[in-house]
């Protein structure tokens, strides 16, 4: 028993060490701008193409549900124009970034882990290194930066779609007027509502891509190892999003 | 000059190299032979710093590989061409992009790169495959692209990890000739891991047999052909009953 605890402590410390080493190599990789700059646009396009459809699909439905939910909550107690407030705030500050982030942990994180994992087990990563390239500046940095830059953009679009679908639901199913919806939306609006969501999504993007790269590059064995790395990347990415979500709430709210 | 000094290496408790020492002189081609799983590929990877020894050291041109910093390692790798056992082509890139990648890293102008690509594909008899992806090639063709990718760099050293395994006899003979030509024309120092004794006798100046984590015997082609060491004899003559006994000895069964 004692030995088991001892071993897990050692293993945990090792994991922390590996994590910092990865960060360290990442920062060194950042310095080779010439290498990653040319790869960045392609990776950004990939993140966008991979994630936009699902992000917009999700927010479309969140908008509808939120509008109906707020009618249910507010009926008989609060003026109906508060529907706009609730839909607006919750999509911008929480549901837009977090649900999109969770979906993209599955999409972008899995994609990166599977790709780099396959490259690892087929020795393509080794081949890259023997050609005098640095794994971090060539593979990791462009992917992490692309996700970090693209996530706020994707989340912004998702928020816009969510607001529109919430508004459409309100005027069709809730018999709320457009003026009332907008009145509610603007009632307690603060600039922070927007940037809070965007700061969060930036950190989600970085975390998902980072974990995807880390899991992928440490894949072992063959197809099974790649599968395992992919699953781990998704699980770790999703968990990280929830942790970061709470972190930002404690720090900024 | 490449020197292995008492290199020890293993994986998760299993010892692979147990005091491996070998000297490869400038200008010669050294063939490394040995049973499957004895650590030939592992030994090669130490030369380019893809693996680091537990004990001992590998020296290339007076520098200890595992002690090099990033810059030093990059400089070392840019003078070594590595032909991977399973080709390790970048599967998201076409044949010509695969070959171009290392040349771009060397900072060659585009015209020069195009020239080198054409030249090296001609050498491996694969002209016309420039725009194809690795997945569209046969295993043997992939292997030859791997050789072309290494040769194109005009390196000082080339490490061939089983360059002809899986090729038909005629192509094998062609690749053997190619390796001899590369050595004579470009003055490349080579290490070739091979199972094919005919190839070894054709391309090598000297042959070393890796057995039980150490060099069992090293000598000129003639010396090896006339050896009295029963282990080496059994291997080069390929006698199955003896081989099976030896394999059992080495813990491979
Ligand atoms: N990265 C690694 N992690 C764990 N074990 C490894 C690793 N690389 C090699 N090994 C193990 O080391 C041993 C030697 O492998 P190596 O690939 O060097 O053999 P080899 O002599 O090249 O054999 P072959 O002729 O079949 O290619 C094998 O048992 C292999 O499983
Ligand atoms: Mg091998």
XYZ file of C-alpha atoms and ligand atoms in Angstrom:
538
model
C 0.000 0.000 0.000
C 2.700 2.418 1.074
C 4.696 1.516 -1.967
C 1.685 2.092 -4.172
C 1.211 5.596 -2.794
C 4.909 6.269 -3.142
C 4.854 5.094 -6.746
C 1.877 7.246 -7.648
C 3.515 10.291 -6.114
C 6.637 9.654 -8.159
C 4.533 9.137 -11.272
C 2.625 12.372 -10.621
C 5.856 14.300 -10.154
C 7.151 12.815 -13.380
C 4.014 13.947 -15.194
C 4.452 17.471 -13.855
C 8.084 17.397 -14.957
C 7.134 16.244 -18.436
C 4.543 18.996 -18.619
C 7.046 21.729 -17.761
C 9.582 20.296 -20.144
C 6.945 20.437 -22.871
C 6.176 24.076 -22.050
C 9.879 24.844 -22.058
C 10.373 23.248 -25.481
C 7.275 25.011 -26.727
C 8.676 28.397 -25.728
C 11.958 27.582 -27.439
C 9.997 26.518 -30.504
C 8.196 29.861 -30.508
C 11.476 31.570 -31.233
C 11.795 29.912 -34.629
C 9.257 32.234 -36.212
C 10.376 31.481 -39.752
C 9.426 27.833 -39.393
C 5.985 28.133 -37.841
C 4.811 31.347 -39.490
C 4.456 29.676 -42.883
C 2.505 26.770 -41.393
C 0.134 28.861 -39.298
C -2.399 29.923 -41.970
C -2.977 26.328 -43.058
C -3.529 25.200 -39.495
C -5.902 28.107 -38.850
C -7.937 27.168 -41.861
C -8.054 23.606 -40.626
C -9.256 24.572 -37.173
C -11.917 26.755 -38.741
C -13.177 24.183 -41.213
C -13.161 21.490 -38.546
C -15.019 23.440 -35.934
C -17.344 26.016 -37.456
C -20.186 23.698 -38.504
C -20.448 21.980 -35.147
C -20.004 25.216 -33.176
C -22.782 26.939 -35.095
C -25.020 23.894 -34.913
C -24.704 23.782 -31.144
C -25.320 27.478 -30.596
C -28.344 27.424 -32.875
C -30.024 24.998 -30.512
C -28.820 26.634 -27.338
C -30.474 29.860 -28.473
C -33.805 28.117 -28.952
C -33.704 26.246 -25.664
C -32.573 29.260 -23.648
C -35.422 31.372 -24.966
C -37.982 28.711 -24.062
C -36.332 28.065 -20.732
C -36.449 31.714 -19.742
C -40.112 31.965 -20.642
C -40.718 29.029 -18.322
C -38.718 30.655 -15.512
C -40.050 34.188 -15.923
C -43.749 33.615 -16.669
C -45.866 35.238 -13.936
C -42.961 36.706 -11.996
C -40.595 38.777 -14.133
C -41.322 40.983 -17.172
C -40.933 38.943 -20.350
C -38.287 41.205 -21.904
C -35.822 39.659 -19.433
C -35.772 36.747 -21.863
C -33.337 38.836 -23.888
C -31.165 39.397 -20.838
C -30.935 35.777 -19.890
C -30.377 34.520 -23.416
C -27.742 37.188 -24.064
C -25.745 36.882 -20.884
C -25.716 33.124 -20.639
C -24.746 32.613 -24.263
C -22.045 35.246 -24.268
C -20.507 34.489 -20.920
C -20.906 30.783 -20.375
C -22.756 28.536 -22.759
C -21.239 29.866 -25.968
C -17.610 29.459 -24.930
C -17.973 26.326 -22.815
C -20.232 24.207 -24.993
C -18.326 25.166 -28.108
C -15.103 24.421 -26.256
C -16.292 21.001 -25.178
C -17.389 20.130 -28.683
C -14.077 21.309 -30.068
C -12.125 19.318 -27.522
C -13.605 16.360 -29.357
C -13.032 17.790 -32.780
C -9.796 19.755 -32.743
C -8.118 18.021 -29.804
C -8.825 14.548 -31.159
C -7.763 15.567 -34.615
C -4.403 16.883 -33.437
C -3.730 13.928 -31.138
C -4.566 11.389 -33.832
C -2.455 13.128 -36.427
C 0.612 13.652 -34.283
C 0.165 10.232 -32.666
C 0.220 8.581 -36.067
C 3.259 10.595 -37.025
C 4.934 9.521 -33.814
C 4.332 5.781 -34.130
C 5.228 5.710 -37.823
C 8.494 7.522 -37.044
C 7.517 10.577 -39.079
C 8.333 12.711 -36.056
C 11.764 11.104 -35.864
C 12.210 11.662 -39.584
C 11.345 15.319 -39.145
C 13.947 15.646 -36.428
C 16.645 13.960 -38.491
C 15.947 16.560 -41.176
C 17.055 19.087 -38.543
C 13.574 20.407 -37.814
C 12.375 20.997 -34.293
C 9.184 19.118 -33.439
C 7.856 22.036 -31.463
C 8.429 24.798 -33.953
C 7.241 22.682 -36.876
C 4.339 20.731 -35.406
C 3.293 22.056 -32.018
C 3.563 25.837 -32.254
C 1.495 26.274 -35.437
C -1.269 24.040 -34.068
C -1.424 25.675 -30.656
C -1.319 29.193 -32.070
C -3.929 28.379 -34.694
C -6.353 27.066 -32.085
C -5.623 29.957 -29.729
C -6.288 32.542 -32.428
C -9.242 30.804 -34.050
C -11.232 29.841 -30.964
C -12.347 33.377 -30.052
C -13.374 33.909 -33.658
C -15.374 30.708 -33.762
C -16.967 31.409 -30.403
C -17.893 34.930 -31.508
C -19.677 33.524 -34.535
C -21.333 30.898 -32.365
C -22.537 33.586 -29.969
C -23.941 35.592 -32.841
C -25.825 32.581 -34.150
C -27.099 31.770 -30.653
C -28.399 35.302 -30.168
C -30.137 35.270 -33.515
C -31.770 31.913 -32.867
C -32.817 33.087 -29.385
C -34.325 36.204 -30.877
C -36.125 34.283 -33.637
C -37.512 31.870 -31.071
C -38.685 34.756 -28.914
C -40.611 36.513 -31.655
C -42.130 33.352 -33.106
C -42.802 31.037 -30.175
C -42.865 33.482 -27.276
C -44.798 36.339 -28.871
C -42.156 38.749 -27.638
C -41.496 41.802 -29.814
C -38.117 42.498 -31.275
C -37.958 45.744 -29.289
C -38.559 43.900 -26.052
C -35.927 41.295 -26.844
C -33.368 43.993 -27.598
C -34.416 45.988 -24.556
C -33.702 42.954 -22.390
C -30.449 42.293 -24.176
C -29.221 45.827 -23.489
C -30.663 46.199 -20.001
C -27.717 44.969 -17.974
C -25.238 44.654 -20.808
C -21.651 45.378 -19.953
C -18.623 45.227 -22.188
C -17.238 42.602 -19.875
C -19.940 40.167 -20.986
C -18.199 39.975 -24.327
C -14.561 39.979 -23.408
C -15.024 37.575 -20.542
C -16.293 34.946 -22.984
C -13.532 35.663 -25.435
C -10.750 35.467 -22.877
C -12.138 32.128 -21.803
C -12.351 30.771 -25.302
C -8.808 31.837 -26.066
C -7.564 29.852 -23.111
C -9.740 26.887 -24.107
C -8.245 26.894 -27.581
C -4.720 26.957 -26.242
C -5.416 24.192 -23.726
C -7.139 21.869 -26.195
C -4.422 22.159 -28.822
C -1.683 21.920 -26.251
C -3.076 18.740 -24.725
C -3.728 17.292 -28.168
C -0.090 17.836 -29.157
C 1.226 16.499 -25.883
C -0.847 13.326 -25.944
C -0.201 12.771 -29.635
C 3.548 13.148 -29.406
C 3.776 10.764 -26.473
C 1.729 8.042 -28.192
C 3.382 4.626 -28.030
C 3.001 1.407 -29.935
C 0.714 1.299 -32.941
C -2.882 2.023 -33.801
C -3.957 1.178 -30.275
C -1.534 3.698 -28.801
C -2.835 6.375 -31.144
C -6.405 5.554 -30.167
C -5.523 5.789 -26.508
C -3.735 9.102 -27.000
C -6.733 10.472 -28.852
C -9.176 9.470 -26.134
C -6.915 10.906 -23.472
C -6.585 14.162 -25.380
C -10.362 14.545 -25.532
C -10.926 13.668 -21.892
C -8.080 15.854 -20.649
C -9.161 18.701 -22.933
C -12.753 18.595 -21.690
C -11.659 18.433 -18.055
C -9.244 21.290 -18.600
C -12.015 23.437 -20.064
C -14.155 22.994 -16.968
C -11.215 23.782 -14.695
C -10.309 26.879 -16.688
C -13.950 27.924 -16.730
C -14.075 27.892 -12.946
C -10.669 29.557 -12.765
C -11.756 32.523 -14.880
C -15.024 32.827 -12.962
C -13.181 33.031 -9.648
C -10.600 35.411 -11.036
C -12.736 37.781 -13.072
C -16.308 37.729 -11.794
C 34.137 9.379 -37.848
C 31.404 7.727 -35.826
C 32.404 5.954 -32.635
C 30.211 3.980 -30.262
C 31.787 3.548 -26.849
C 30.303 0.950 -24.517
C 26.775 2.066 -25.263
C 24.119 0.624 -22.983
C 20.451 1.094 -23.688
C 17.206 -0.649 -22.885
C 13.473 -0.126 -22.699
C 11.301 -0.629 -19.652
C 13.708 -2.929 -17.896
C 14.746 -4.854 -20.989
C 18.393 -4.458 -21.901
C 19.003 -4.103 -25.617
C 22.508 -2.738 -26.062
C 24.915 -4.025 -23.436
C 28.210 -2.308 -24.081
C 28.058 -1.761 -27.821
C 31.335 -0.457 -29.249
C 32.056 0.208 -32.890
C 34.154 2.566 -34.944
C 33.126 3.702 -38.408
C 35.909 5.424 -40.294
C 35.438 8.275 -42.706
C 34.832 7.124 -46.243
C 33.920 3.536 -45.488
C 30.610 1.750 -45.562
C 29.934 -0.369 -42.521
C 27.279 -3.020 -42.666
C 25.635 -4.006 -39.403
C 24.087 -7.434 -39.405
C 22.284 -9.308 -36.676
C 19.142 -11.108 -35.673
C 15.847 -9.316 -35.676
C 15.241 -7.429 -32.448
C 18.875 -7.254 -31.344
C 18.888 -3.470 -31.424
C 20.350 -2.495 -34.775
C 17.804 0.234 -35.327
C 18.209 1.341 -31.724
C 21.955 1.690 -32.271
C 21.471 3.807 -35.411
C 19.100 6.152 -33.605
C 21.813 7.019 -31.114
C 23.910 8.538 -33.890
C 21.377 11.269 -34.634
C 20.369 11.764 -31.019
C 16.892 10.279 -31.343
C 17.825 8.050 -28.422
C 20.282 8.718 -25.620
C 22.382 5.970 -24.034
C 22.042 4.971 -20.370
C 25.774 4.539 -20.252
C 28.594 5.074 -22.676
C 28.568 7.553 -25.522
C 28.370 8.018 -29.243
C 30.847 10.350 -30.836
C 30.423 11.918 -34.263
C 33.256 14.034 -35.617
C 34.684 14.530 -32.164
C 31.412 15.527 -30.512
C 29.465 13.519 -27.981
C 25.953 13.296 -29.376
C 23.939 13.181 -26.169
C 25.781 16.194 -24.766
C 25.047 18.494 -27.692
C 22.751 21.480 -27.193
C 19.945 22.282 -29.635
C 22.150 24.153 -32.044
C 24.818 21.509 -31.973
C 22.295 18.756 -32.514
C 20.808 20.605 -35.444
C 24.236 21.024 -37.014
C 24.964 17.340 -36.469
C 21.674 16.233 -37.992
C 22.112 18.351 -41.068
C 25.160 16.359 -42.054
C 23.494 12.982 -41.637
C 20.939 11.403 -43.937
C 18.747 8.795 -42.284
C 16.868 6.145 -44.219
C 14.214 4.755 -41.894
C 13.396 1.065 -41.782
C 9.769 1.719 -42.654
C 10.533 4.753 -44.823
C 8.741 7.164 -42.448
C 7.599 9.379 -45.313
C 5.392 12.321 -44.377
C 2.046 11.033 -45.529
C 0.457 14.458 -45.795
C 3.065 15.443 -48.378
C 3.771 14.417 -51.950
C 6.985 12.655 -52.897
C 8.635 15.868 -54.022
C 7.544 17.721 -50.898
C 9.007 14.919 -48.820
C 12.356 15.331 -50.516
C 12.169 19.120 -50.527
C 11.573 19.499 -46.796
C 15.127 18.772 -45.694
C 16.549 20.834 -48.541
C 14.448 23.831 -47.534
C 15.865 23.502 -44.063
C 19.345 23.734 -45.551
C 18.271 27.032 -47.091
C 18.718 26.011 -50.728
C 17.015 28.164 -53.385
C 13.926 26.719 -55.084
C 15.655 26.060 -58.395
C 18.387 24.098 -56.693
C 15.815 22.112 -54.726
C 13.928 21.186 -57.886
C 17.192 20.065 -59.435
C 18.084 17.883 -56.445
C 14.633 16.314 -56.393
C 14.872 15.381 -60.041
C 18.372 14.057 -59.597
C 17.664 11.899 -56.588
C 14.436 10.488 -58.025
C 16.382 9.553 -61.120
C 18.905 7.720 -58.975
C 16.225 5.603 -57.305
C 14.381 5.162 -60.604
C 11.194 6.904 -59.512
C 10.910 9.751 -61.992
C 7.239 10.570 -62.546
C 6.111 10.000 -58.969
C 6.780 13.590 -57.862
C 3.146 14.498 -57.304
C 2.062 11.241 -55.719
C 1.365 10.748 -52.047
C 3.105 7.962 -50.090
C -0.177 6.092 -49.721
C -0.303 5.782 -53.520
C 3.073 4.055 -53.683
C 4.059 0.449 -53.111
C 6.132 -0.445 -50.055
C 9.292 -0.780 -52.125
C 8.713 2.542 -53.845
C 8.248 4.237 -50.489
C 11.513 2.803 -49.346
C 13.256 4.204 -52.389
C 11.715 7.625 -51.806
C 13.155 7.383 -48.295
C 16.572 6.754 -49.815
C 16.104 9.619 -52.265
C 15.137 11.938 -49.406
C 18.385 11.132 -47.631
C 20.641 11.258 -50.676
C 19.221 14.581 -51.837
C 20.678 16.222 -48.753
C 24.221 15.388 -49.894
C 25.094 14.466 -46.343
C 28.465 13.506 -45.035
C 27.001 10.371 -43.481
C 24.117 8.202 -44.551
C 22.492 5.704 -42.232
C 20.502 3.073 -44.075
C 18.175 1.035 -41.886
C 17.416 -2.049 -43.952
C 17.298 -0.213 -47.257
C 16.512 -3.305 -49.307
C 14.300 -5.397 -47.051
C 11.063 -6.038 -48.906
C 12.386 -5.141 -52.332
C 12.463 -7.619 -55.197
C 15.877 -9.132 -56.078
C 16.480 -6.930 -59.083
C 15.581 -3.724 -57.270
C 17.691 -4.890 -54.342
C 20.694 -5.281 -56.606
C 19.937 -1.878 -58.076
C 19.809 -0.261 -54.641
C 23.057 -1.984 -53.679
C 24.676 -0.498 -56.748
C 23.180 2.864 -55.928
C 24.648 2.793 -52.438
C 28.056 1.918 -53.832
C 27.766 4.758 -56.346
C 26.666 7.233 -53.705
C 29.669 6.308 -51.657
C 32.101 6.579 -54.555
C 30.676 9.693 -56.166
C 29.798 11.717 -53.110
C 32.360 10.256 -50.747
C 29.657 9.481 -48.236
C 30.426 7.488 -45.131
C 27.688 4.962 -44.650
C 26.231 2.588 -42.141
C 23.817 0.044 -43.521
C 21.768 -2.281 -41.372
C 20.843 -5.298 -43.410
C 19.694 -8.901 -43.226
C 20.729 -9.589 -46.744
C 24.241 -11.063 -46.791
C 24.603 -10.606 -50.525
C 23.880 -6.893 -50.075
C 26.268 -6.688 -47.151
C 29.068 -8.251 -49.154
C 28.375 -5.924 -52.099
C 28.085 -2.577 -50.369
C 30.252 -2.874 -47.287
C 33.918 -2.329 -46.696
C 33.541 -3.812 -43.259
C 30.837 -5.775 -41.534
C 29.929 -5.854 -37.870
C 27.640 -8.383 -36.306
C 25.506 -7.236 -33.408
C 24.759 -10.096 -31.095
C 23.401 -10.067 -27.572
C 23.819 -6.314 -27.221
C 27.461 -6.274 -28.274
C 29.512 -6.430 -31.417
C 30.282 -10.097 -31.845
C 32.760 -9.593 -34.638
C 33.807 -6.770 -36.911
C 36.008 -7.134 -39.933
C 36.414 -6.699 -43.654
C 34.083 -8.562 -45.969
C 36.759 -11.150 -46.535
C 37.423 -11.629 -42.846
C 33.740 -12.110 -42.160
C 33.350 -14.537 -45.046
C 36.200 -16.618 -43.655
C 35.271 -16.279 -40.013
C 35.558 -19.184 -37.635
C 33.169 -17.646 -35.113
C 30.274 -20.113 -35.125
C 27.650 -17.488 -34.309
C 28.643 -15.332 -37.229
C 28.955 -18.359 -39.508
C 25.483 -19.522 -38.643
C 24.081 -16.104 -39.326
C 25.728 -15.524 -42.698
C 24.979 -19.028 -43.847
C 21.431 -18.762 -42.601
C 21.174 -22.262 -41.166
C 17.755 -22.419 -39.525
C 18.363 -25.117 -36.887
C 21.416 -23.295 -35.598
C 19.682 -19.959 -35.881
C 16.769 -21.189 -33.810
C 19.105 -22.370 -31.077
C 20.932 -19.087 -31.113
C 17.711 -17.146 -31.038
C 16.586 -19.135 -28.032
C 19.940 -18.403 -26.451
C 19.472 -14.721 -26.993
C 16.075 -14.877 -25.342
C 14.210 -14.077 -28.489
C 11.786 -16.959 -28.339
N 11.078 3.209 -28.573
C 11.092 1.952 -28.065
N 10.403 1.679 -26.945
C 10.417 0.447 -26.422
N 11.086 -0.581 -26.946
C 11.784 -0.369 -28.060
C 11.826 0.905 -28.691
N 12.608 0.822 -29.781
C 13.028 -0.448 -29.841
N 12.549 -1.172 -28.812
C 12.839 -2.582 -28.539
O 14.214 -2.778 -28.681
C 14.477 -4.004 -29.309
C 15.397 -3.811 -30.471
O 14.707 -3.109 -31.474
P 15.351 -2.729 -32.862
O 14.275 -2.085 -33.658
O 16.582 -1.962 -32.665
O 15.702 -4.144 -33.483
P 16.426 -4.429 -34.853
O 17.717 -5.068 -34.542
O 16.453 -3.207 -35.673
O 15.459 -5.517 -35.464
P 14.934 -5.651 -36.973
O 16.000 -6.320 -37.718
O 13.728 -6.511 -36.846
O 14.632 -4.287 -37.454
C 13.147 -4.617 -29.675
O 12.861 -5.604 -28.699
C 12.191 -3.486 -29.557
O 10.959 -3.949 -29.099
Mg 15.437 -2.485 -37.223
